[in-house]
Short mmCIF file of C-alpha atoms and ligand atoms in Angstrom, two decimals:
data_model
loop_
_atom_site.label_atom_id
_atom_site.label_comp_id
_atom_site.label_asym_id
_atom_site.label_seq_id
_atom_site.Cartn_x
_atom_site.Cartn_y
_atom_site.Cartn_z
CA UNK A 294 0.00 0.00 0.00
CA UNK A 295 1.30 3.48 -0.86
CA UNK A 296 1.96 5.92 1.97
CA UNK A 297 -0.99 8.06 1.08
CA UNK A 298 -3.32 5.05 1.15
CA UNK A 299 -1.94 3.96 4.50
CA UNK A 300 -2.50 7.44 5.87
CA UNK A 301 -6.05 7.41 4.56
CA UNK A 302 -7.09 4.13 6.05
CA UNK A 303 -5.39 4.58 9.40
CA UNK A 304 -6.67 8.10 9.73
CA UNK A 305 -10.21 7.13 8.87
CA UNK A 306 -10.38 4.63 11.69
CA UNK A 307 -8.36 6.05 14.53
CA UNK A 308 -7.16 9.59 14.10
CA UNK A 309 -10.25 11.49 15.05
CA UNK A 310 -10.59 9.63 18.30
CA UNK A 311 -6.97 9.60 19.39
CA UNK A 312 -6.13 13.16 18.42
CA UNK A 313 -9.19 14.36 20.28
CA UNK A 314 -8.14 12.35 23.30
CA UNK A 315 -4.50 13.42 23.16
CA UNK A 316 -5.13 17.15 23.11
CA UNK A 317 -6.74 18.79 26.10
CA UNK A 318 -9.31 21.52 25.91
CA UNK A 319 -7.94 24.86 24.76
CA UNK A 320 -4.59 23.44 23.81
CA UNK A 321 -2.82 23.46 20.49
CA UNK A 322 0.01 21.15 19.63
CA UNK A 323 1.96 22.82 16.84
CA UNK A 324 4.52 20.97 14.73
CA UNK A 325 7.15 23.32 13.31
CA UNK A 326 10.84 23.49 12.45
CA UNK A 327 11.66 26.96 13.69
CA UNK A 328 14.55 26.05 15.95
CA UNK A 329 17.47 28.36 15.02
CA UNK A 330 18.09 31.51 17.09
CA UNK A 331 15.98 33.87 14.95
CA UNK A 332 13.33 31.24 14.24
CA UNK A 333 12.87 30.29 17.90
CA UNK A 334 12.46 33.95 18.88
CA UNK A 335 9.81 34.33 16.18
CA UNK A 336 7.72 31.31 17.12
CA UNK A 337 7.95 32.27 20.82
CA UNK A 338 5.88 35.34 19.90
CA UNK A 339 3.06 33.15 18.60
CA UNK A 340 3.16 31.07 21.75
CA UNK A 341 2.92 34.25 23.83
CA UNK A 342 -0.10 35.50 21.89
CA UNK A 343 -1.87 32.14 22.18
CA UNK A 344 -1.23 31.86 25.90
CA UNK A 345 -2.58 35.39 26.41
CA UNK A 346 -5.78 34.08 24.80
CA UNK A 347 -5.92 31.23 27.31
CA UNK A 348 -4.78 28.51 24.91
CA UNK A 349 -1.97 26.21 26.03
CA UNK A 350 0.85 25.85 23.51
CA UNK A 351 2.29 22.36 23.20
CA UNK A 352 5.50 22.77 21.27
CA UNK A 353 6.34 20.06 18.73
CA UNK A 354 9.60 21.40 17.30
CA UNK A 355 11.60 19.22 14.93
CA UNK A 356 15.02 20.67 14.12
CA UNK A 357 16.20 20.63 10.52
CA UNK A 358 16.19 23.50 8.05
CA UNK A 359 13.41 23.71 5.45
CA UNK A 360 11.39 21.09 7.28
CA UNK A 361 12.56 17.79 5.86
CA UNK A 362 12.72 16.16 9.30
CA UNK A 363 9.46 17.81 10.34
CA UNK A 364 7.67 16.28 7.35
CA UNK A 365 8.92 12.83 8.32
CA UNK A 366 7.72 13.36 11.89
CA UNK A 367 4.35 14.59 10.65
CA UNK A 368 3.85 11.53 8.44
CA UNK A 369 4.68 9.26 11.36
CA UNK A 370 2.16 10.99 13.61
CA UNK A 371 -0.59 10.88 10.99
CA UNK A 372 0.09 7.21 10.27
CA UNK A 373 0.00 6.50 14.01
CA UNK A 374 -3.43 8.10 14.06
CA UNK A 375 -2.54 11.10 16.21
CA UNK A 376 -1.80 14.15 14.09
CA UNK A 377 -0.86 17.37 15.83
CA UNK A 378 -3.51 20.11 15.98
CA UNK A 379 -1.54 22.20 13.53
CA UNK A 380 1.63 21.90 11.46
CA UNK A 381 3.93 24.12 9.46
CA UNK A 382 3.26 22.98 5.90
CA UNK A 383 3.07 25.07 2.78
CA UNK A 384 2.60 25.40 -0.96
CA UNK A 385 1.49 22.38 -3.02
CA UNK A 386 2.01 20.16 0.06
CA UNK A 387 -1.17 21.66 1.50
CA UNK A 388 -3.03 20.19 -1.47
CA UNK A 389 -1.29 16.83 -0.98
CA UNK A 390 -2.37 16.69 2.69
CA UNK A 391 -5.83 17.94 1.69
CA UNK A 392 -6.19 14.97 -0.65
CA UNK A 393 -5.55 12.65 2.30
CA UNK A 394 -8.69 14.06 3.91
CA UNK A 395 -6.88 15.04 7.10
CA UNK A 396 -7.03 18.86 7.05
CA UNK A 397 -9.60 20.91 8.97
CA UNK A 398 -11.85 23.58 7.52
CA UNK A 399 -11.08 26.97 9.10
CA UNK A 400 -13.45 29.06 6.96
CA UNK A 401 -15.05 30.45 10.12
CA UNK A 402 -11.81 32.26 11.04
CA UNK A 403 -11.19 33.34 7.44
CA UNK A 404 -14.69 34.75 6.96
CA UNK A 405 -14.64 36.63 10.27
CA UNK A 406 -11.19 38.01 9.45
CA UNK A 407 -12.07 38.87 5.82
CA UNK A 408 -9.06 36.91 4.54
CA UNK A 409 -10.40 36.81 0.97
CA UNK A 410 -10.27 40.55 0.61
CA UNK A 411 -7.06 41.00 2.66
CA UNK A 412 -4.84 38.44 1.00
CA UNK A 413 -3.34 38.48 -2.50
CA UNK A 414 -5.02 35.74 -4.61
CA UNK A 415 -1.76 33.83 -5.01
CA UNK A 416 -1.67 33.47 -1.21
CA UNK A 417 -5.34 32.75 -0.49
CA UNK A 418 -5.50 30.09 -3.22
CA UNK A 419 -2.56 28.24 -1.66
CA UNK A 420 -4.24 28.29 1.77
CA UNK A 421 -7.43 26.65 0.44
CA UNK A 422 -8.23 23.07 -0.35
CA UNK A 423 -11.23 22.60 -2.64
CA UNK A 424 -12.27 26.20 -2.03
CA UNK A 425 -12.07 26.06 1.79
CA UNK A 426 -9.37 27.53 3.99
CA UNK A 427 -7.32 24.82 5.70
CA UNK A 428 -4.18 26.86 6.52
CA UNK A 429 -3.29 30.31 7.82
CA UNK A 430 -0.48 32.27 6.10
CA UNK A 431 2.33 33.51 8.31
CA UNK A 432 4.68 35.56 6.15
CA UNK A 433 6.46 36.03 2.84
CA UNK A 434 10.13 35.13 2.63
CA UNK A 435 12.23 36.22 -0.34
CA UNK A 436 14.65 33.50 -1.37
CA UNK A 437 16.89 35.23 -3.94
CA UNK A 438 19.11 37.15 -1.52
CA UNK A 439 22.85 37.37 -1.06
CA UNK A 440 23.98 38.13 2.52
CA UNK A 441 27.26 39.95 2.84
CA UNK A 442 29.71 40.92 5.56
CA UNK A 443 30.73 44.49 4.55
CA UNK A 444 33.88 44.39 6.66
CA UNK A 445 35.14 41.31 4.80
CA UNK A 446 34.22 42.92 1.50
CA UNK A 447 36.14 46.07 2.44
CA UNK A 448 39.23 44.16 3.59
CA UNK A 449 39.18 42.23 0.31
CA UNK A 450 38.79 45.41 -1.76
CA UNK A 451 35.63 44.00 -3.35
CA UNK A 452 32.24 45.53 -4.04
CA UNK A 453 28.69 44.24 -3.78
CA UNK A 454 28.18 42.13 -6.91
CA UNK A 455 25.16 42.70 -9.13
CA UNK A 456 26.17 40.43 -12.03
CA UNK A 457 27.80 36.99 -12.18
CA UNK A 458 31.16 38.31 -13.44
CA UNK A 459 31.13 40.81 -10.54
CA UNK A 460 30.24 38.00 -8.16
CA UNK A 461 33.19 35.85 -9.20
CA UNK A 462 35.48 38.88 -9.09
CA UNK A 463 34.37 39.59 -5.50
CA UNK A 464 34.66 35.90 -4.56
CA UNK A 465 38.24 35.80 -5.92
CA UNK A 466 39.22 38.87 -3.94
CA UNK A 467 37.61 37.59 -0.73
CA UNK A 468 39.39 34.25 -1.09
CA UNK A 469 42.73 35.95 -1.81
CA UNK A 470 42.28 38.06 1.32
CA UNK A 471 42.13 34.83 3.35
CA UNK A 472 38.39 34.49 3.96
CA UNK A 473 35.89 31.85 2.86
CA UNK A 474 34.08 33.48 -0.07
CA UNK A 475 30.79 31.55 0.08
CA UNK A 476 29.33 30.23 3.34
CA UNK A 477 27.33 27.14 2.49
CA UNK A 478 25.81 24.34 4.48
CA UNK A 479 25.40 20.67 3.78
CA UNK A 480 21.77 19.68 3.25
CA UNK A 481 20.28 19.13 -0.21
CA UNK A 482 17.76 21.95 0.33
CA UNK A 483 20.62 24.40 0.80
CA UNK A 484 22.20 23.32 -2.47
CA UNK A 485 18.78 23.62 -4.13
CA UNK A 486 18.38 27.14 -2.73
CA UNK A 487 21.62 28.23 -4.41
CA UNK A 488 20.71 26.35 -7.59
CA UNK A 489 17.32 28.03 -8.07
CA UNK A 490 18.80 31.45 -7.31
CA UNK A 491 21.51 30.88 -9.91
CA UNK A 492 18.85 29.73 -12.41
CA UNK A 493 16.90 32.95 -11.79
CA UNK A 494 20.04 35.06 -12.09
CA UNK A 495 21.41 33.35 -15.18
CA UNK A 496 18.18 32.86 -17.12
CA UNK A 497 15.69 35.40 -15.72
CA UNK A 498 12.15 34.93 -14.44
CA UNK A 499 10.66 33.54 -17.68
CA UNK A 500 13.30 30.88 -17.90
CA UNK A 501 12.89 30.07 -14.20
CA UNK A 502 9.15 29.72 -14.66
CA UNK A 503 9.38 27.49 -17.73
CA UNK A 504 12.03 25.27 -16.14
CA UNK A 505 11.23 25.06 -12.43
CA UNK A 506 7.49 25.77 -12.32
CA UNK A 507 6.11 24.50 -15.65
CA UNK A 508 8.83 21.81 -15.91
CA UNK A 509 9.15 22.26 -19.66
CA UNK A 510 11.54 19.50 -20.89
CA UNK A 511 13.16 21.62 -23.62
CA UNK A 512 13.92 24.42 -21.14
CA UNK A 513 15.18 21.98 -18.54
CA UNK A 514 17.70 20.53 -20.97
CA UNK A 515 18.46 23.69 -22.97
CA UNK A 516 21.62 25.83 -23.08
CA UNK A 517 20.48 28.23 -20.32
CA UNK A 518 20.11 25.34 -17.87
CA UNK A 519 23.55 24.10 -18.91
CA UNK A 520 24.87 27.60 -18.16
CA UNK A 521 23.07 27.53 -14.81
CA UNK A 522 24.90 24.34 -13.82
CA UNK A 523 28.20 25.72 -15.18
CA UNK A 524 27.76 28.75 -12.91
CA UNK A 525 26.77 26.56 -9.96
CA UNK A 526 29.83 24.41 -10.62
CA UNK A 527 32.03 27.48 -10.50
CA UNK A 528 30.52 28.52 -7.13
CA UNK A 529 31.60 25.15 -5.68
CA UNK A 530 35.19 26.36 -5.85
CA UNK A 531 34.48 29.09 -3.30
CA UNK A 532 32.87 26.86 -0.64
CA UNK A 533 35.06 25.48 2.18
CA UNK A 534 35.63 21.76 2.63
CA UNK A 535 33.72 21.64 5.93
CA UNK A 536 30.38 22.56 4.34
CA UNK A 537 28.96 18.98 4.21
CA UNK A 538 26.59 18.48 7.13
CA UNK A 539 26.67 22.13 8.20
CA UNK A 540 23.33 23.71 9.17
CA UNK A 541 22.25 26.85 7.30
CA UNK A 542 22.34 29.01 10.43
CA UNK A 543 25.92 27.98 11.12
CA UNK A 544 26.78 29.09 7.60
CA UNK A 545 25.05 32.41 8.37
CA UNK A 546 27.09 32.62 11.57
CA UNK A 547 30.25 32.46 9.45
CA UNK A 548 29.12 35.62 7.65
CA UNK A 549 28.06 37.23 10.94
CA UNK A 550 31.43 36.65 12.60
CA UNK A 551 33.53 37.58 9.57
CA UNK A 552 34.84 34.14 8.71
CA UNK A 553 33.07 34.21 5.37
CA UNK A 554 32.09 36.96 2.97
CA UNK A 555 28.77 35.94 1.42
CA UNK A 556 25.88 33.49 1.67
CA UNK A 557 23.05 32.70 -0.73
CA UNK A 558 20.00 32.24 1.47
CA UNK A 559 16.40 33.35 1.94
CA UNK A 560 15.73 36.12 4.42
CA UNK A 561 15.26 33.80 7.39
CA UNK A 562 19.05 34.40 7.45
CA UNK A 563 18.26 37.98 8.45
CA UNK A 564 16.57 36.58 11.55
CA UNK A 565 19.99 35.27 12.59
CA UNK A 566 21.71 38.62 12.01
CA UNK A 567 18.94 40.38 13.94
CA UNK A 568 19.05 37.88 16.81
CA UNK A 569 22.82 38.54 17.00
CA UNK A 570 22.10 42.26 17.41
CA UNK A 571 23.40 43.18 13.93
CA UNK A 572 22.12 46.11 11.87
CA UNK A 573 21.46 45.98 8.11
CA UNK A 574 23.52 48.43 6.07
CA UNK A 575 26.12 48.57 8.82
CA UNK A 576 27.01 45.10 10.14
CA UNK A 577 25.59 43.18 7.21
CA UNK A 578 24.24 43.81 3.74
CA UNK A 579 21.33 42.23 1.91
CA UNK A 580 21.48 42.37 -1.86
CA UNK A 581 19.40 40.60 -4.48
CA UNK A 582 21.55 37.73 -5.79
CA UNK A 583 23.45 38.58 -9.00
CA UNK A 584 21.15 39.17 -11.94
CA UNK A 585 17.97 38.90 -9.85
CA UNK A 586 17.28 42.50 -8.78
CA UNK A 587 14.13 42.69 -10.87
CA UNK A 588 12.69 39.36 -9.85
CA UNK A 589 11.56 37.73 -6.66
CA UNK A 590 11.32 34.09 -5.59
CA UNK A 591 8.75 33.82 -2.82
CA UNK A 592 8.33 31.35 -0.01
CA UNK A 593 5.19 31.65 2.10
CA UNK A 594 5.14 29.93 5.47
CA UNK A 595 1.77 28.70 6.68
CA UNK A 596 0.24 26.68 9.47
CA UNK A 597 -2.27 24.05 8.36
CA UNK A 598 -4.85 22.66 10.76
CA UNK A 599 -5.55 18.95 11.14
CA UNK A 600 -9.01 17.44 11.73
CA UNK A 601 -9.79 17.11 15.42
CA UNK A 602 -13.06 16.00 16.97
CA UNK A 603 -13.06 17.76 20.31
CA UNK A 604 -15.04 21.05 19.96
CA UNK A 605 -12.59 22.83 22.31
CA UNK A 606 -9.69 21.83 20.10
CA UNK A 607 -11.57 23.02 17.04
CA UNK A 608 -12.17 26.34 18.75
CA UNK A 609 -8.48 26.55 19.66
CA UNK A 610 -7.60 26.01 15.99
CA UNK A 611 -9.76 28.95 14.98
CA UNK A 612 -8.11 31.03 17.71
CA UNK A 613 -4.69 30.04 16.34
CA UNK A 614 -5.66 30.86 12.76
CA UNK A 615 -7.08 34.23 13.83
CA UNK A 616 -3.95 35.00 15.87
CA UNK A 617 -1.68 34.22 12.90
CA UNK A 618 -3.49 36.68 10.68
CA UNK A 619 -3.73 39.38 13.38
CA UNK A 620 -1.79 42.61 12.71
CA UNK A 621 -0.08 42.20 16.09
CA UNK A 622 1.37 38.79 15.18
CA UNK A 623 2.15 39.69 11.58
CA UNK A 624 4.31 42.57 12.75
CA UNK A 625 6.18 41.05 15.67
CA UNK A 626 6.77 37.64 14.08
CA UNK A 627 8.10 39.04 10.84
CA UNK A 628 10.33 41.59 12.58
CA UNK A 629 12.07 38.63 14.20
CA UNK A 630 11.88 36.17 11.34
CA UNK A 631 13.39 38.30 8.58
CA UNK A 632 10.32 37.93 6.39
CA UNK A 633 7.56 40.43 5.58
CA UNK A 634 3.90 40.34 6.61
CA UNK A 635 1.55 38.52 4.30
CA UNK A 636 -1.08 41.23 4.95
CA UNK A 637 -0.41 44.33 2.89
CA UNK A 638 -1.99 46.63 5.49
CA UNK A 639 0.68 46.32 8.22
CA UNK A 640 2.54 49.62 8.84
CA UNK A 641 6.12 49.59 7.53
CA UNK A 642 7.51 51.84 10.25
CA UNK A 643 9.25 49.20 12.36
CA UNK A 644 10.68 47.23 9.43
CA UNK A 645 14.34 47.59 8.37
CA UNK A 646 15.78 48.44 4.96
CA UNK A 647 16.00 44.79 3.81
CA UNK A 648 12.33 44.22 4.63
CA UNK A 649 11.30 47.45 2.89
CA UNK A 650 13.31 46.41 -0.17
CA UNK A 651 11.59 43.04 -0.09
CA UNK A 652 8.14 44.69 0.11
CA UNK A 653 8.92 47.06 -2.78
CA UNK A 654 10.53 44.39 -4.94
CA UNK A 655 7.66 41.99 -4.36
CA UNK A 656 5.14 44.60 -5.51
CA UNK A 657 7.28 45.58 -8.51
CA UNK A 658 7.94 42.00 -9.60
CA UNK A 659 4.28 41.12 -9.19
CA UNK A 660 3.44 43.96 -11.60
CA UNK A 661 6.23 43.01 -14.01
CA UNK A 662 5.34 39.30 -14.03
CA UNK A 663 8.66 38.29 -12.44
CA UNK A 664 7.29 37.05 -9.10
CA UNK A 665 8.05 33.32 -8.96
CA UNK A 666 7.39 30.51 -6.45
CA UNK A 667 10.48 28.96 -4.87
CA UNK A 668 11.12 25.40 -6.00
CA UNK A 669 13.61 24.75 -3.18
CA UNK A 670 11.10 25.89 -0.54
CA UNK A 671 8.08 23.88 -1.56
CA UNK A 672 6.15 26.53 -3.46
CA UNK A 673 6.47 25.46 -7.08
CA UNK A 674 6.24 21.71 -7.64
CA UNK A 675 4.97 18.54 -5.94
CA UNK A 676 7.01 17.17 -3.07
CA UNK A 677 7.94 14.17 -5.26
CA UNK A 678 9.40 16.34 -8.05
CA UNK A 679 11.08 18.60 -5.52
CA UNK A 680 12.74 15.62 -3.83
CA UNK A 681 13.97 14.23 -7.16
CA UNK A 682 15.37 17.63 -8.15
CA UNK A 683 17.12 17.95 -4.79
CA UNK A 684 18.84 14.62 -5.49
CA UNK A 685 20.15 15.83 -8.86
CA UNK A 686 21.41 19.18 -7.58
CA UNK A 687 22.98 17.58 -4.55
CA UNK A 688 24.72 14.96 -6.68
CA UNK A 689 26.01 17.72 -8.95
CA UNK A 690 27.34 19.67 -5.98
CA UNK A 691 29.10 16.71 -4.42
CA UNK A 692 30.53 14.82 -7.41
CA UNK A 693 32.12 15.64 -10.72
CA UNK A 694 28.86 15.23 -12.63
CA UNK A 695 28.90 17.34 -15.79
CA UNK A 696 26.39 20.10 -16.52
CA UNK A 697 25.16 18.09 -19.53
CA UNK A 698 24.49 15.04 -17.36
CA UNK A 699 22.84 17.25 -14.74
CA UNK A 700 20.31 18.80 -17.14
CA UNK A 701 19.32 15.36 -18.44
CA UNK A 702 18.89 14.09 -14.88
CA UNK A 703 16.89 17.20 -13.98
CA UNK A 704 14.48 16.69 -16.86
CA UNK A 705 14.01 13.09 -15.70
CA UNK A 706 13.43 14.27 -12.12
CA UNK A 707 10.72 16.63 -13.38
CA UNK A 708 8.72 13.59 -14.53
CA UNK A 709 8.61 11.99 -11.05
CA UNK A 710 5.06 11.07 -10.04
C1 BGC B 832 11.08 28.08 5.77
C2 BGC B 832 11.56 29.10 6.77
C3 BGC B 832 12.70 28.51 7.57
C4 BGC B 832 13.79 28.00 6.65
C5 BGC B 832 14.94 27.34 7.37
C6 BGC B 832 12.24 27.61 4.92
O1 BGC B 832 11.81 26.63 4.01
O2 BGC B 832 10.11 28.63 4.93
O3 BGC B 832 10.51 29.49 7.63
O4 BGC B 832 13.20 29.49 8.44
O5 BGC B 832 13.25 27.06 5.75
O6 BGC B 832 14.51 26.34 8.20
#
């Protein structure tokens, strides 16, 4: 039996009973993977808000960037018949879980909060399964950023790169000055984050969309994708030998403490700089990755609710959903997390220059048609295709696979069912 069938049959018989029994009245058990310094500070704000509303927060944190471990833990809990009340899942995965019949309808919170009129369509559609809200959106992260230590840049005599030739020039100078040029970690999702950013920078938003959203075979195997892998291959030469196994936040720490010059990462990295008391423009710089200033890869975090039988638990879910969309939460969480509010009506006053740039660039790219879902962060393709693409990129990063072989493997990965 396939996993989804197992989930269906087990859930149908036991989940409603056991999850209702496991969770006490006015308690939410929330599965998430926000465990780094900046992430933990952010999620603590949600806990605070919920507890002020009289709801007990049962933390179900599973460490591991981008949620790979959390997804495994979630599957295990659903198969065991005791899903958590809520879990951090996003993008097309929400539809996949919806198809299993395990997600709860939270239309009551959405209608009362006027979510349909508040949220951009691209967001509200993702939060719905078969026309009903099943998840609450938390934020918008921009993925195509380059994080820079300005002190390292200055010592190396380099400037902030805006093109790929400028990037490699800066990387050479940083390396010559005795620093690690590119801070990179070891999990496949981190390699995929760099890969999609390079694809956007090398080929532009149309190319990105055809290749990594529409999965067009000719684009996936064409010369621009070959050039993408050539560029990615060149970046490998600027990563230190200890990268395998390194967590993303430890790579960010290398930029924070001046061991490394640059890191390709979404703006959850800013949460680490902020948690370390660093100021943008002074202690660190955020710049759109080379060639990507006019486009924007988005990654929207959301909390999906699982079916529970106990009316108190159902009420607590609506309280959680309402809290997530509240202006109070949207501001404080995103100030800590590095992302921007998903509601466009939150005052900008407290947000820093990187966040303001993200807000402006998101609006501009949405108008220009260059706003694209992140493949590496579960926004663009099914989890099966994403996993197969991760394998290809990771193999390319950690072997001497050629760009030609990589594009063929990528096109094959795109066909994964
Ligand atoms: C999530 C972020 C998280 C990051 C690192 C991304 O996929 O959207 O919320 O901070 O992974 O774990």
